[in-house]
PDB file of C-alpha atoms in Angstrom:
ATOM      1  CA  UNK M  23      21.381  -9.351  45.575  1.00  0.00           C
ATOM      2  CA  UNK M  24      25.090 -10.072  45.482  1.00  0.00           C
ATOM      3  CA  UNK M  25      26.227  -9.605  41.890  1.00  0.00           C
ATOM      4  CA  UNK M  26      28.608 -12.232  40.541  1.00  0.00           C
ATOM      5  CA  UNK M  27      28.238 -14.448  43.580  1.00  0.00           C
ATOM      6  CA  UNK M  28      30.327 -17.615  43.383  1.00  0.00           C
ATOM      7  CA  UNK M  29      27.912 -20.554  43.166  1.00  0.00           C
ATOM      8  CA  UNK M  30      29.393 -23.834  44.396  1.00  0.00           C
ATOM      9  CA  UNK M  31      28.043 -27.146  43.046  1.00  0.00           C
ATOM     10  CA  UNK M  32      28.545 -30.204  45.241  1.00  0.00           C
ATOM     11  CA  UNK M  33      27.594 -33.847  44.630  1.00  0.00           C
ATOM     12  CA  UNK M  34      25.015 -35.035  47.145  1.00  0.00           C
ATOM     13  CA  UNK M  35      26.690 -36.782  50.069  1.00  0.00           C
ATOM     14  CA  UNK M  36      27.017 -36.452  53.839  1.00  0.00           C
ATOM     15  CA  UNK M  37      29.629 -33.705  53.577  1.00  0.00           C
ATOM     16  CA  UNK M  38      27.462 -31.694  51.157  1.00  0.00           C
ATOM     17  CA  UNK M  39      24.494 -31.971  53.520  1.00  0.00           C
ATOM     18  CA  UNK M  40      26.585 -30.483  56.323  1.00  0.00           C
ATOM     19  CA  UNK M  41      27.755 -27.632  54.064  1.00  0.00           C
ATOM     20  CA  UNK M  42      24.154 -26.957  53.005  1.00  0.00           C
ATOM     21  CA  UNK M  43      22.882 -26.812  56.593  1.00  0.00           C
ATOM     22  CA  UNK M  44      25.683 -24.430  57.594  1.00  0.00           C
ATOM     23  CA  UNK M  45      25.014 -22.214  54.568  1.00  0.00           C
ATOM     24  CA  UNK M  46      21.302 -22.001  55.451  1.00  0.00           C
ATOM     25  CA  UNK M  47      22.100 -21.041  59.062  1.00  0.00           C
ATOM     26  CA  UNK M  48      24.381 -18.285  57.737  1.00  0.00           C
ATOM     27  CA  UNK M  49      21.560 -16.814  55.643  1.00  0.00           C
ATOM     28  CA  UNK M  50      22.679 -18.371  52.364  1.00  0.00           C
ATOM     29  CA  UNK M  51      20.654 -19.737  49.451  1.00  0.00           C
ATOM     30  CA  UNK M  52      20.913 -23.466  48.729  1.00  0.00           C
ATOM     31  CA  UNK M  53      19.369 -25.326  45.792  1.00  0.00           C
ATOM     32  CA  UNK M  54      18.673 -28.972  46.576  1.00  0.00           C
ATOM     33  CA  UNK M  55      16.664 -31.857  45.105  1.00  0.00           C
ATOM     34  CA  UNK M  56      13.212 -32.842  46.251  1.00  0.00           C
ATOM     35  CA  UNK M  57      11.172 -35.628  44.694  1.00  0.00           C
ATOM     36  CA  UNK M  58       9.115 -33.039  42.764  1.00  0.00           C
ATOM     37  CA  UNK M  59      11.597 -30.444  41.406  1.00  0.00           C
ATOM     38  CA  UNK M  60      14.788 -28.815  42.672  1.00  0.00           C
ATOM     39  CA  UNK M  61      14.013 -26.261  45.376  1.00  0.00           C
ATOM     40  CA  UNK M  62      15.821 -23.054  46.322  1.00  0.00           C
ATOM     41  CA  UNK M  63      16.110 -23.047  50.088  1.00  0.00           C
ATOM     42  CA  UNK M  64      16.476 -20.279  52.657  1.00  0.00           C
ATOM     43  CA  UNK M  65      16.035 -20.251  56.425  1.00  0.00           C
ATOM     44  CA  UNK M  66      12.296 -19.692  56.898  1.00  0.00           C
ATOM     45  CA  UNK M  67      12.939 -17.612  60.022  1.00  0.00           C
ATOM     46  CA  UNK M  68      15.419 -15.156  58.447  1.00  0.00           C
ATOM     47  CA  UNK M  69      13.648 -12.330  56.621  1.00  0.00           C
ATOM     48  CA  UNK M  70      16.915 -11.096  55.097  1.00  0.00           C
ATOM     49  CA  UNK M  71      17.620 -14.516  53.580  1.00  0.00           C
ATOM     50  CA  UNK M  72      14.072 -14.702  52.222  1.00  0.00           C
ATOM     51  CA  UNK M  73      14.450 -11.257  50.676  1.00  0.00           C
ATOM     52  CA  UNK M  74      17.614 -12.501  48.951  1.00  0.00           C
ATOM     53  CA  UNK M  75      15.675 -15.512  47.668  1.00  0.00           C
ATOM     54  CA  UNK M  76      12.920 -13.354  46.153  1.00  0.00           C
ATOM     55  CA  UNK M  77      15.561 -11.174  44.519  1.00  0.00           C
ATOM     56  CA  UNK M  78      17.603 -14.098  43.182  1.00  0.00           C
ATOM     57  CA  UNK M  79      14.526 -15.618  41.541  1.00  0.00           C
ATOM     58  CA  UNK M  80      12.979 -12.300  40.490  1.00  0.00           C
ATOM     59  CA  UNK M  81       9.865 -13.546  42.285  1.00  0.00           C
ATOM     60  CA  UNK M  82       7.096 -11.132  43.342  1.00  0.00           C
ATOM     61  CA  UNK M  83       7.165 -10.722  47.129  1.00  0.00           C
ATOM     62  CA  UNK M  84       3.357 -11.021  47.254  1.00  0.00           C
ATOM     63  CA  UNK M  85       3.699 -14.647  46.079  1.00  0.00           C
ATOM     64  CA  UNK M  86       4.003 -16.803  49.247  1.00  0.00           C
ATOM     65  CA  UNK M  87       6.523 -19.608  49.741  1.00  0.00           C
ATOM     66  CA  UNK M  88       6.237 -23.223  50.906  1.00  0.00           C
ATOM     67  CA  UNK M  89       7.925 -24.031  54.229  1.00  0.00           C
ATOM     68  CA  UNK M  90       9.594 -27.458  54.157  1.00  0.00           C
ATOM     69  CA  UNK M  91      10.066 -29.408  57.381  1.00  0.00           C
ATOM     70  CA  UNK M  92      11.340 -32.859  58.271  1.00  0.00           C
ATOM     71  CA  UNK M  93       8.194 -34.392  59.783  1.00  0.00           C
ATOM     72  CA  UNK M  94       4.676 -33.833  61.091  1.00  0.00           C
ATOM     73  CA  UNK M  95       5.949 -32.960  64.564  1.00  0.00           C
ATOM     74  CA  UNK M  96       7.933 -30.058  63.120  1.00  0.00           C
ATOM     75  CA  UNK M  97       4.951 -29.039  60.987  1.00  0.00           C
ATOM     76  CA  UNK M  98       2.755 -28.695  64.091  1.00  0.00           C
ATOM     77  CA  UNK M  99       5.095 -25.976  65.395  1.00  0.00           C
ATOM     78  CA  UNK M 100       4.259 -23.895  62.329  1.00  0.00           C
ATOM     79  CA  UNK M 101       0.615 -24.618  61.522  1.00  0.00           C
ATOM     80  CA  UNK M 102      -2.642 -25.683  63.187  1.00  0.00           C
ATOM     81  CA  UNK M 103      -3.929 -29.047  62.006  1.00  0.00           C
ATOM     82  CA  UNK M 104      -7.609 -29.961  62.067  1.00  0.00           C
ATOM     83  CA  UNK M 105      -8.841 -33.550  61.655  1.00  0.00           C
ATOM     84  CA  UNK M 106      -8.831 -33.365  57.853  1.00  0.00           C
ATOM     85  CA  UNK M 107      -5.314 -31.947  57.654  1.00  0.00           C
ATOM     86  CA  UNK M 108      -4.050 -34.554  60.104  1.00  0.00           C
ATOM     87  CA  UNK M 109      -5.562 -37.386  58.078  1.00  0.00           C
ATOM     88  CA  UNK M 110      -3.972 -36.094  54.877  1.00  0.00           C
ATOM     89  CA  UNK M 111      -0.577 -35.538  56.483  1.00  0.00           C
ATOM     90  CA  UNK M 112      -0.545 -39.017  57.975  1.00  0.00           C
ATOM     91  CA  UNK M 113      -1.548 -40.536  54.640  1.00  0.00           C
ATOM     92  CA  UNK M 114       0.772 -38.663  52.280  1.00  0.00           C
ATOM     93  CA  UNK M 115       3.763 -37.248  54.167  1.00  0.00           C
ATOM     94  CA  UNK M 116       6.592 -37.433  53.366  1.00  0.00           C
ATOM     95  CA  UNK M 117       5.512 -36.795  49.787  1.00  0.00           C
ATOM     96  CA  UNK M 118       4.409 -34.328  47.097  1.00  0.00           C
ATOM     97  CA  UNK M 119       1.554 -32.720  49.061  1.00  0.00           C
ATOM     98  CA  UNK M 120       1.512 -29.145  50.389  1.00  0.00           C
ATOM     99  CA  UNK M 121      -1.102 -28.102  52.936  1.00  0.00           C
ATOM    100  CA  UNK M 122      -2.158 -24.477  53.425  1.00  0.00           C
ATOM    101  CA  UNK M 123      -3.160 -24.131  57.076  1.00  0.00           C
ATOM    102  CA  UNK M 124      -3.669 -21.455  59.739  1.00  0.00           C
ATOM    103  CA  UNK M 125      -0.426 -20.347  61.377  1.00  0.00           C
ATOM    104  CA  UNK M 126       0.288 -21.186  64.984  1.00  0.00           C
ATOM    105  CA  UNK M 127       0.372 -18.242  67.403  1.00  0.00           C
ATOM    106  CA  UNK M 128       4.177 -18.422  67.555  1.00  0.00           C
ATOM    107  CA  UNK M 129       4.822 -19.520  63.959  1.00  0.00           C
ATOM    108  CA  UNK M 130       8.564 -19.071  63.317  1.00  0.00           C
ATOM    109  CA  UNK M 131       8.159 -18.548  59.558  1.00  0.00           C
ATOM    110  CA  UNK M 132       8.911 -14.930  58.685  1.00  0.00           C
ATOM    111  CA  UNK M 133       6.009 -12.746  57.538  1.00  0.00           C
ATOM    112  CA  UNK M 134       7.816 -12.095  54.265  1.00  0.00           C
ATOM    113  CA  UNK M 135       7.596 -15.795  53.362  1.00  0.00           C
ATOM    114  CA  UNK M 136       3.842 -15.925  53.971  1.00  0.00           C
ATOM    115  CA  UNK M 137       3.239 -12.644  52.088  1.00  0.00           C
ATOM    116  CA  UNK M 138       1.412 -11.252  55.123  1.00  0.00           C
ATOM    117  CA  UNK M 139      -1.266 -13.966  55.088  1.00  0.00           C
ATOM    118  CA  UNK M 140      -2.608 -15.634  58.252  1.00  0.00           C
ATOM    119  CA  UNK M 141      -1.882 -18.994  56.653  1.00  0.00           C
ATOM    120  CA  UNK M 142       1.263 -20.922  55.848  1.00  0.00           C
ATOM    121  CA  UNK M 143       1.976 -23.466  53.106  1.00  0.00           C
ATOM    122  CA  UNK M 144       3.865 -26.445  54.478  1.00  0.00           C
ATOM    123  CA  UNK M 145       5.300 -29.705  53.120  1.00  0.00           C
ATOM    124  CA  UNK M 146       7.365 -32.695  54.258  1.00  0.00           C
ATOM    125  CA  UNK M 147       9.441 -33.773  51.227  1.00  0.00           C
ATOM    126  CA  UNK M 148      10.254 -37.434  50.638  1.00  0.00           C
ATOM    127  CA  UNK M 149      13.625 -37.044  48.892  1.00  0.00           C
ATOM    128  CA  UNK M 150      16.388 -38.461  51.110  1.00  0.00           C
ATOM    129  CA  UNK M 151      18.764 -35.541  50.479  1.00  0.00           C
ATOM    130  CA  UNK M 152      16.065 -32.981  51.245  1.00  0.00           C
ATOM    131  CA  UNK M 153      15.244 -34.921  54.407  1.00  0.00           C
ATOM    132  CA  UNK M 154      18.908 -35.031  55.430  1.00  0.00           C
ATOM    133  CA  UNK M 155      19.347 -31.281  54.890  1.00  0.00           C
ATOM    134  CA  UNK M 156      16.203 -30.450  56.884  1.00  0.00           C
ATOM    135  CA  UNK M 157      17.256 -32.667  59.797  1.00  0.00           C
ATOM    136  CA  UNK M 158      20.809 -31.321  59.791  1.00  0.00           C
ATOM    137  CA  UNK M 159      19.511 -27.743  59.649  1.00  0.00           C
ATOM    138  CA  UNK M 160      16.941 -28.341  62.375  1.00  0.00           C
ATOM    139  CA  UNK M 161      14.273 -25.875  61.277  1.00  0.00           C
ATOM    140  CA  UNK M 162      11.894 -24.886  58.502  1.00  0.00           C
ATOM    141  CA  UNK M 163      13.298 -24.069  55.063  1.00  0.00           C
ATOM    142  CA  UNK M 164      11.293 -22.123  52.492  1.00  0.00           C
ATOM    143  CA  UNK M 165      12.008 -23.571  49.066  1.00  0.00           C
ATOM    144  CA  UNK M 166      10.259 -22.512  45.869  1.00  0.00           C
ATOM    145  CA  UNK M 167      11.463 -24.034  42.610  1.00  0.00           C
ATOM    146  CA  UNK M 168      15.130 -23.220  41.958  1.00  0.00           C
ATOM    147  CA  UNK M 169      14.670 -21.235  38.741  1.00  0.00           C
ATOM    148  CA  UNK M 170      14.068 -17.697  37.598  1.00  0.00           C
ATOM    149  CA  UNK M 171      10.503 -16.716  38.431  1.00  0.00           C
ATOM    150  CA  UNK M 172       7.984 -17.739  35.778  1.00  0.00           C
ATOM    151  CA  UNK M 173      10.517 -19.863  33.889  1.00  0.00           C
ATOM    152  CA  UNK M 174      10.300 -23.630  33.433  1.00  0.00           C
ATOM    153  CA  UNK M 175      10.888 -25.448  36.734  1.00  0.00           C
ATOM    154  CA  UNK M 176      14.199 -27.313  37.216  1.00  0.00           C
ATOM    155  CA  UNK M 177      14.363 -31.105  37.355  1.00  0.00           C
ATOM    156  CA  UNK M 178      18.176 -31.365  37.313  1.00  0.00           C
ATOM    157  CA  UNK M 179      21.022 -29.437  38.916  1.00  0.00           C
ATOM    158  CA  UNK M 180      22.082 -28.364  35.410  1.00  0.00           C
ATOM    159  CA  UNK M 181      18.741 -26.579  35.000  1.00  0.00           C
ATOM    160  CA  UNK M 182      19.336 -24.772  38.306  1.00  0.00           C
ATOM    161  CA  UNK M 183      22.842 -23.730  37.287  1.00  0.00           C
ATOM    162  CA  UNK M 184      21.570 -22.396  33.962  1.00  0.00           C
ATOM    163  CA  UNK M 185      19.142 -20.047  35.713  1.00  0.00           C
ATOM    164  CA  UNK M 186      20.794 -19.152  39.002  1.00  0.00           C
ATOM    165  CA  UNK M 187      24.590 -19.379  38.741  1.00  0.00           C
ATOM    166  CA  UNK M 188      25.996 -16.180  40.218  1.00  0.00           C
ATOM    167  CA  UNK M 189      22.768 -15.526  42.138  1.00  0.00           C
ATOM    168  CA  UNK M 190      22.874 -18.225  44.848  1.00  0.00           C
ATOM    169  CA  UNK M 191      25.491 -19.773  47.119  1.00  0.00           C
ATOM    170  CA  UNK M 192      25.221 -23.519  46.663  1.00  0.00           C
ATOM    171  CA  UNK M 193      23.695 -26.257  44.474  1.00  0.00           C
ATOM    172  CA  UNK M 194      23.472 -29.843  45.716  1.00  0.00           C
ATOM    173  CA  UNK M 195      23.445 -32.213  42.731  1.00  0.00           C
ATOM    174  CA  UNK M 196      21.706 -35.576  43.120  1.00  0.00           C
ATOM    175  CA  UNK M 197      20.708 -36.161  39.508  1.00  0.00           C
ATOM    176  CA  UNK M 198      17.203 -35.917  38.017  1.00  0.00           C
ATOM    177  CA  UNK M 199      14.128 -35.852  40.224  1.00  0.00           C
ATOM    178  CA  UNK M 200      11.592 -38.686  40.273  1.00  0.00           C
ATOM    179  CA  UNK M 201       8.197 -36.914  40.121  1.00  0.00           C
ATOM    180  CA  UNK M 202       8.924 -33.974  37.839  1.00  0.00           C
ATOM    181  CA  UNK M 203       6.038 -31.601  38.672  1.00  0.00           C
ATOM    182  CA  UNK M 204       5.563 -29.547  41.814  1.00  0.00           C
ATOM    183  CA  UNK M 205       3.531 -30.681  44.799  1.00  0.00           C
ATOM    184  CA  UNK M 206      -0.248 -30.744  44.923  1.00  0.00           C
ATOM    185  CA  UNK M 207      -1.519 -27.877  47.105  1.00  0.00           C
ATOM    186  CA  UNK M 208      -4.616 -28.169  49.278  1.00  0.00           C
ATOM    187  CA  UNK M 209      -6.186 -25.588  51.576  1.00  0.00           C
ATOM    188  CA  UNK M 210      -7.571 -27.192  54.745  1.00  0.00           C
ATOM    189  CA  UNK M 211     -10.044 -25.021  56.626  1.00  0.00           C
ATOM    190  CA  UNK M 212     -12.641 -27.556  57.755  1.00  0.00           C
ATOM    191  CA  UNK M 213     -12.926 -28.994  54.256  1.00  0.00           C
ATOM    192  CA  UNK M 214     -10.151 -29.613  51.744  1.00  0.00           C
ATOM    193  CA  UNK M 215      -9.918 -27.460  48.601  1.00  0.00           C
ATOM    194  CA  UNK M 216      -7.605 -28.125  45.667  1.00  0.00           C
ATOM    195  CA  UNK M 217      -5.563 -24.981  44.983  1.00  0.00           C
ATOM    196  CA  UNK M 218      -3.029 -26.481  42.566  1.00  0.00           C
ATOM    197  CA  UNK M 219      -2.866 -29.976  41.042  1.00  0.00           C
ATOM    198  CA  UNK M 220       0.557 -31.556  41.287  1.00  0.00           C
ATOM    199  CA  UNK M 221       2.612 -34.651  41.977  1.00  0.00           C
ATOM    200  CA  UNK M 222      -0.046 -36.311  44.139  1.00  0.00           C
ATOM    201  CA  UNK M 223      -3.077 -37.159  41.957  1.00  0.00           C
ATOM    202  CA  UNK M 224      -6.437 -35.797  43.044  1.00  0.00           C
ATOM    203  CA  UNK M 225      -7.949 -39.293  42.854  1.00  0.00           C
ATOM    204  CA  UNK M 226      -5.589 -40.589  45.559  1.00  0.00           C
ATOM    205  CA  UNK M 227      -6.532 -37.725  47.883  1.00  0.00           C
ATOM    206  CA  UNK M 228     -10.246 -38.256  47.330  1.00  0.00           C
ATOM    207  CA  UNK M 229      -9.899 -41.954  48.177  1.00  0.00           C
ATOM    208  CA  UNK M 230      -8.478 -41.022  51.579  1.00  0.00           C
ATOM    209  CA  UNK M 231     -11.088 -38.320  52.202  1.00  0.00           C
ATOM    210  CA  UNK M 232     -14.003 -40.402  50.969  1.00  0.00           C
ATOM    211  CA  UNK M 233     -15.445 -37.491  48.996  1.00  0.00           C
ATOM    212  CA  UNK M 234     -14.610 -35.106  46.156  1.00  0.00           C
ATOM    213  CA  UNK M 235     -12.276 -32.195  46.723  1.00  0.00           C
ATOM    214  CA  UNK M 236     -13.661 -28.697  46.490  1.00  0.00           C
ATOM    215  CA  UNK M 237     -12.271 -26.777  43.522  1.00  0.00           C
ATOM    216  CA  UNK M 238     -11.107 -23.195  43.401  1.00  0.00           C
ATOM    217  CA  UNK M 239     -13.206 -21.026  41.043  1.00  0.00           C
ATOM    218  CA  UNK M 240     -11.432 -20.444  37.719  1.00  0.00           C
ATOM    219  CA  UNK M 241     -11.581 -16.665  38.122  1.00  0.00           C
ATOM    220  CA  UNK M 242      -9.668 -16.909  41.424  1.00  0.00           C
ATOM    221  CA  UNK M 243      -6.424 -17.561  39.513  1.00  0.00           C
ATOM    222  CA  UNK M 244      -4.944 -14.479  37.871  1.00  0.00           C
ATOM    223  CA  UNK M 245      -1.795 -12.379  37.911  1.00  0.00           C
ATOM    224  CA  UNK M 246      -3.379  -9.294  39.481  1.00  0.00           C
ATOM    225  CA  UNK M 247      -4.595 -10.597  42.848  1.00  0.00           C
ATOM    226  CA  UNK M 248      -2.466 -11.885  45.713  1.00  0.00           C
ATOM    227  CA  UNK M 249      -2.158 -15.685  45.407  1.00  0.00           C
ATOM    228  CA  UNK M 250      -3.623 -17.838  48.183  1.00  0.00           C
ATOM    229  CA  UNK M 251      -0.719 -20.256  47.813  1.00  0.00           C
ATOM    230  CA  UNK M 252       2.542 -20.676  45.878  1.00  0.00           C
ATOM    231  CA  UNK M 253       2.409 -21.484  42.175  1.00  0.00           C
ATOM    232  CA  UNK M 254      -1.015 -19.961  41.559  1.00  0.00           C
ATOM    233  CA  UNK M 255      -0.096 -17.097  39.228  1.00  0.00           C
ATOM    234  CA  UNK M 256      -1.907 -17.573  35.928  1.00  0.00           C
ATOM    235  CA  UNK M 257       1.255 -17.139  33.816  1.00  0.00           C
ATOM    236  CA  UNK M 258       3.890 -19.454  35.208  1.00  0.00           C
ATOM    237  CA  UNK M 259       6.254 -22.297  34.250  1.00  0.00           C
ATOM    238  CA  UNK M 260       6.709 -20.620  30.862  1.00  0.00           C
ATOM    239  CA  UNK M 261       9.458 -21.138  28.269  1.00  0.00           C
ATOM    240  CA  UNK M 262      10.414 -18.143  26.166  1.00  0.00           C
ATOM    241  CA  UNK M 263       8.978 -19.806  23.055  1.00  0.00           C
ATOM    242  CA  UNK M 264       5.171 -19.541  22.788  1.00  0.00           C
ATOM    243  CA  UNK M 265       3.277 -22.743  23.617  1.00  0.00           C
ATOM    244  CA  UNK M 266       0.268 -23.975  21.584  1.00  0.00           C
ATOM    245  CA  UNK M 267      -1.896 -26.574  23.318  1.00  0.00           C
ATOM    246  CA  UNK M 268      -3.963 -29.534  22.045  1.00  0.00           C
ATOM    247  CA  UNK M 269      -2.237 -29.481  18.680  1.00  0.00           C
ATOM    248  CA  UNK M 270      -3.645 -31.798  15.997  1.00  0.00           C
ATOM    249  CA  UNK M 271      -0.968 -30.869  13.471  1.00  0.00           C
ATOM    250  CA  UNK M 272       2.462 -29.247  13.347  1.00  0.00           C
ATOM    251  CA  UNK M 273       2.624 -25.797  11.792  1.00  0.00           C
ATOM    252  CA  UNK M 274       5.477 -24.207   9.870  1.00  0.00           C
ATOM    253  CA  UNK M 275       8.406 -23.389  12.116  1.00  0.00           C
ATOM    254  CA  UNK M 276       7.017 -25.232  15.148  1.00  0.00           C
ATOM    255  CA  UNK M 277       8.618 -27.757  17.475  1.00  0.00           C
ATOM    256  CA  UNK M 278       6.482 -30.627  18.777  1.00  0.00           C
ATOM    257  CA  UNK M 279       6.002 -31.877  22.334  1.00  0.00           C
ATOM    258  CA  UNK M 280       4.371 -35.250  21.707  1.00  0.00           C
ATOM    259  CA  UNK M 281       2.637 -37.841  23.882  1.00  0.00           C
ATOM    260  CA  UNK M 282       1.961 -41.479  23.036  1.00  0.00           C
ATOM    261  CA  UNK M 283       2.448 -43.471  19.855  1.00  0.00           C
ATOM    262  CA  UNK M 284      -0.173 -41.840  17.598  1.00  0.00           C
ATOM    263  CA  UNK M 285       1.441 -39.008  15.627  1.00  0.00           C
ATOM    264  CA  UNK M 286      -0.294 -35.746  14.747  1.00  0.00           C
ATOM    265  CA  UNK M 287      -0.505 -34.453  11.191  1.00  0.00           C
ATOM    266  CA  UNK M 288       2.652 -33.058   9.567  1.00  0.00           C
ATOM    267  CA  UNK M 289       4.994 -34.371  12.264  1.00  0.00           C
ATOM    268  CA  UNK M 290       7.770 -34.391   9.676  1.00  0.00           C
ATOM    269  CA  UNK M 291       7.565 -30.573   9.549  1.00  0.00           C
ATOM    270  CA  UNK M 292       8.620 -30.223  13.209  1.00  0.00           C
ATOM    271  CA  UNK M 293      11.882 -28.345  13.764  1.00  0.00           C
ATOM    272  CA  UNK M 294      12.430 -30.584  16.781  1.00  0.00           C
ATOM    273  CA  UNK M 295      10.416 -33.320  18.492  1.00  0.00           C
ATOM    274  CA  UNK M 296      10.392 -34.603  22.069  1.00  0.00           C
ATOM    275  CA  UNK M 297       7.952 -37.295  23.229  1.00  0.00           C
ATOM    276  CA  UNK M 298       6.936 -37.106  26.896  1.00  0.00           C
ATOM    277  CA  UNK M 299       6.102 -40.824  26.881  1.00  0.00           C
ATOM    278  CA  UNK M 300       5.858 -43.042  23.804  1.00  0.00           C
ATOM    279  CA  UNK M 301       4.086 -45.602  26.052  1.00  0.00           C
ATOM    280  CA  UNK M 302       1.474 -43.045  27.072  1.00  0.00           C
ATOM    281  CA  UNK M 303       2.573 -43.258  30.721  1.00  0.00           C
ATOM    282  CA  UNK M 304       1.577 -40.091  32.611  1.00  0.00           C
ATOM    283  CA  UNK M 305       4.100 -40.690  35.415  1.00  0.00           C
ATOM    284  CA  UNK M 306       6.910 -40.853  32.853  1.00  0.00           C
ATOM    285  CA  UNK M 307       5.493 -37.788  31.090  1.00  0.00           C
ATOM    286  CA  UNK M 308       5.580 -35.777  34.324  1.00  0.00           C
ATOM    287  CA  UNK M 309       9.265 -36.546  34.879  1.00  0.00           C
ATOM    288  CA  UNK M 310      10.088 -35.349  31.348  1.00  0.00           C
ATOM    289  CA  UNK M 311       7.797 -32.314  31.117  1.00  0.00           C
ATOM    290  CA  UNK M 312       9.993 -29.443  32.309  1.00  0.00           C
ATOM    291  CA  UNK M 313      13.229 -30.846  30.912  1.00  0.00           C
ATOM    292  CA  UNK M 314      11.758 -31.340  27.443  1.00  0.00           C
ATOM    293  CA  UNK M 315      10.205 -27.855  27.455  1.00  0.00           C
ATOM    294  CA  UNK M 316      13.641 -26.447  28.263  1.00  0.00           C
ATOM    295  CA  UNK M 317      15.222 -28.389  25.371  1.00  0.00           C
ATOM    296  CA  UNK M 318      12.557 -27.336  22.846  1.00  0.00           C
ATOM    297  CA  UNK M 319      12.915 -23.739  24.047  1.00  0.00           C
ATOM    298  CA  UNK M 320      16.463 -23.712  22.634  1.00  0.00           C
ATOM    299  CA  UNK M 321      15.522 -24.818  19.096  1.00  0.00           C
ATOM    300  CA  UNK M 322      14.556 -21.432  17.683  1.00  0.00           C
ATOM    301  CA  UNK M 323      11.014 -22.543  16.883  1.00  0.00           C
ATOM    302  CA  UNK M 324       8.162 -20.132  16.202  1.00  0.00           C
ATOM    303  CA  UNK M 325       6.105 -22.045  18.772  1.00  0.00           C
ATOM    304  CA  UNK M 326       5.999 -25.320  20.679  1.00  0.00           C
ATOM    305  CA  UNK M 327       2.982 -27.374  19.615  1.00  0.00           C
ATOM    306  CA  UNK M 328       1.794 -29.721  22.370  1.00  0.00           C
ATOM    307  CA  UNK M 329      -0.276 -32.832  21.677  1.00  0.00           C
ATOM    308  CA  UNK M 330      -3.348 -33.438  23.911  1.00  0.00           C
ATOM    309  CA  UNK M 331      -2.589 -34.983  27.318  1.00  0.00           C
ATOM    310  CA  UNK M 332      -5.183 -37.135  29.156  1.00  0.00           C
ATOM    311  CA  UNK M 333      -6.638 -35.270  32.139  1.00  0.00           C
ATOM    312  CA  UNK M 334      -6.631 -38.036  34.760  1.00  0.00           C
ATOM    313  CA  UNK M 335      -3.957 -38.936  37.343  1.00  0.00           C
ATOM    314  CA  UNK M 336      -0.825 -36.818  36.898  1.00  0.00           C
ATOM    315  CA  UNK M 337      -2.287 -35.605  33.605  1.00  0.00           C
ATOM    316  CA  UNK M 338      -4.243 -33.022  35.584  1.00  0.00           C
ATOM    317  CA  UNK M 339      -1.013 -31.497  36.915  1.00  0.00           C
ATOM    318  CA  UNK M 340       0.710 -31.714  33.512  1.00  0.00           C
ATOM    319  CA  UNK M 341      -2.177 -29.910  31.825  1.00  0.00           C
ATOM    320  CA  UNK M 342      -2.220 -27.276  34.576  1.00  0.00           C
ATOM    321  CA  UNK M 343       1.473 -26.483  33.987  1.00  0.00           C
ATOM    322  CA  UNK M 344       1.044 -26.470  30.209  1.00  0.00           C
ATOM    323  CA  UNK M 345      -1.965 -24.142  30.441  1.00  0.00           C
ATOM    324  CA  UNK M 346       0.036 -21.675  32.532  1.00  0.00           C
ATOM    325  CA  UNK M 347       3.038 -22.009  30.190  1.00  0.00           C
ATOM    326  CA  UNK M 348       0.796 -21.203  27.210  1.00  0.00           C
ATOM    327  CA  UNK M 349      -0.270 -17.914  28.838  1.00  0.00           C
ATOM    328  CA  UNK M 350       3.313 -16.661  28.608  1.00  0.00           C
ATOM    329  CA  UNK M 351       4.618 -13.779  30.677  1.00  0.00           C
TER     330      UNK M 351
END
């Protein structure tokens, strides 16, 4: 990794898109907004650029990356789509859905990005700036979250700069994201299996499929085996401050991550308090999750106590990220 690299931050506009595309072609690392979180992009066909990306994030090279493309036509050059995958892509792309599919025979994504697997994770993002960069670049861009590996994912350019300034070439700033948690990941090999809940609720997918999604066994997710898809390490999305889930009261020296109007016991003892959604709106809570964790992580608390979050809709993804955060690193 280049030490002390100058990281340029540009406001999102047509000129910035052109700079980003040129930087990617030259093997550079570009952080840009998607609707889910900010991603750290590298040319999916350049192994050297991908190696730089792993190093900049401190990400294990056995953890595969998601390839982002502009549309379904471009996706078909990378992966083989069966009837189920085609139905899901047509229903939810562009959007916060990643499909893990068999590679095509001439898949241009470098082996390093797929961690040597015969599959590739692929997504068509909906964010207009991400779309513009992908179309200007003209190829696939691998783009994990633009943060240090295992840390809380970035939902603003400021979060990216705090983690990666001096490690990457360029940050495109288009303000806060709209979804706030990473994409839902499905494996499609005849039937669809949920690998990671995310920004597309499971219920919406099951309505399109007409049946329940298969679920990955709990013991398939750990930090010792090679992940089947990005974002599947058991300890992930973690602040430095320990996280305590399903809190019914606030302990001495704790900060509180609240949800809804009903307070928990001893709220007045909290060193700091952030409420994901006073209205109890899970979509609003998702947009605030990572940003509020980052804020509470700076308060010097003994732990972050988290109130219970409903487990339907985007609550499933929120609880998944909180569970991984609570496992620490």
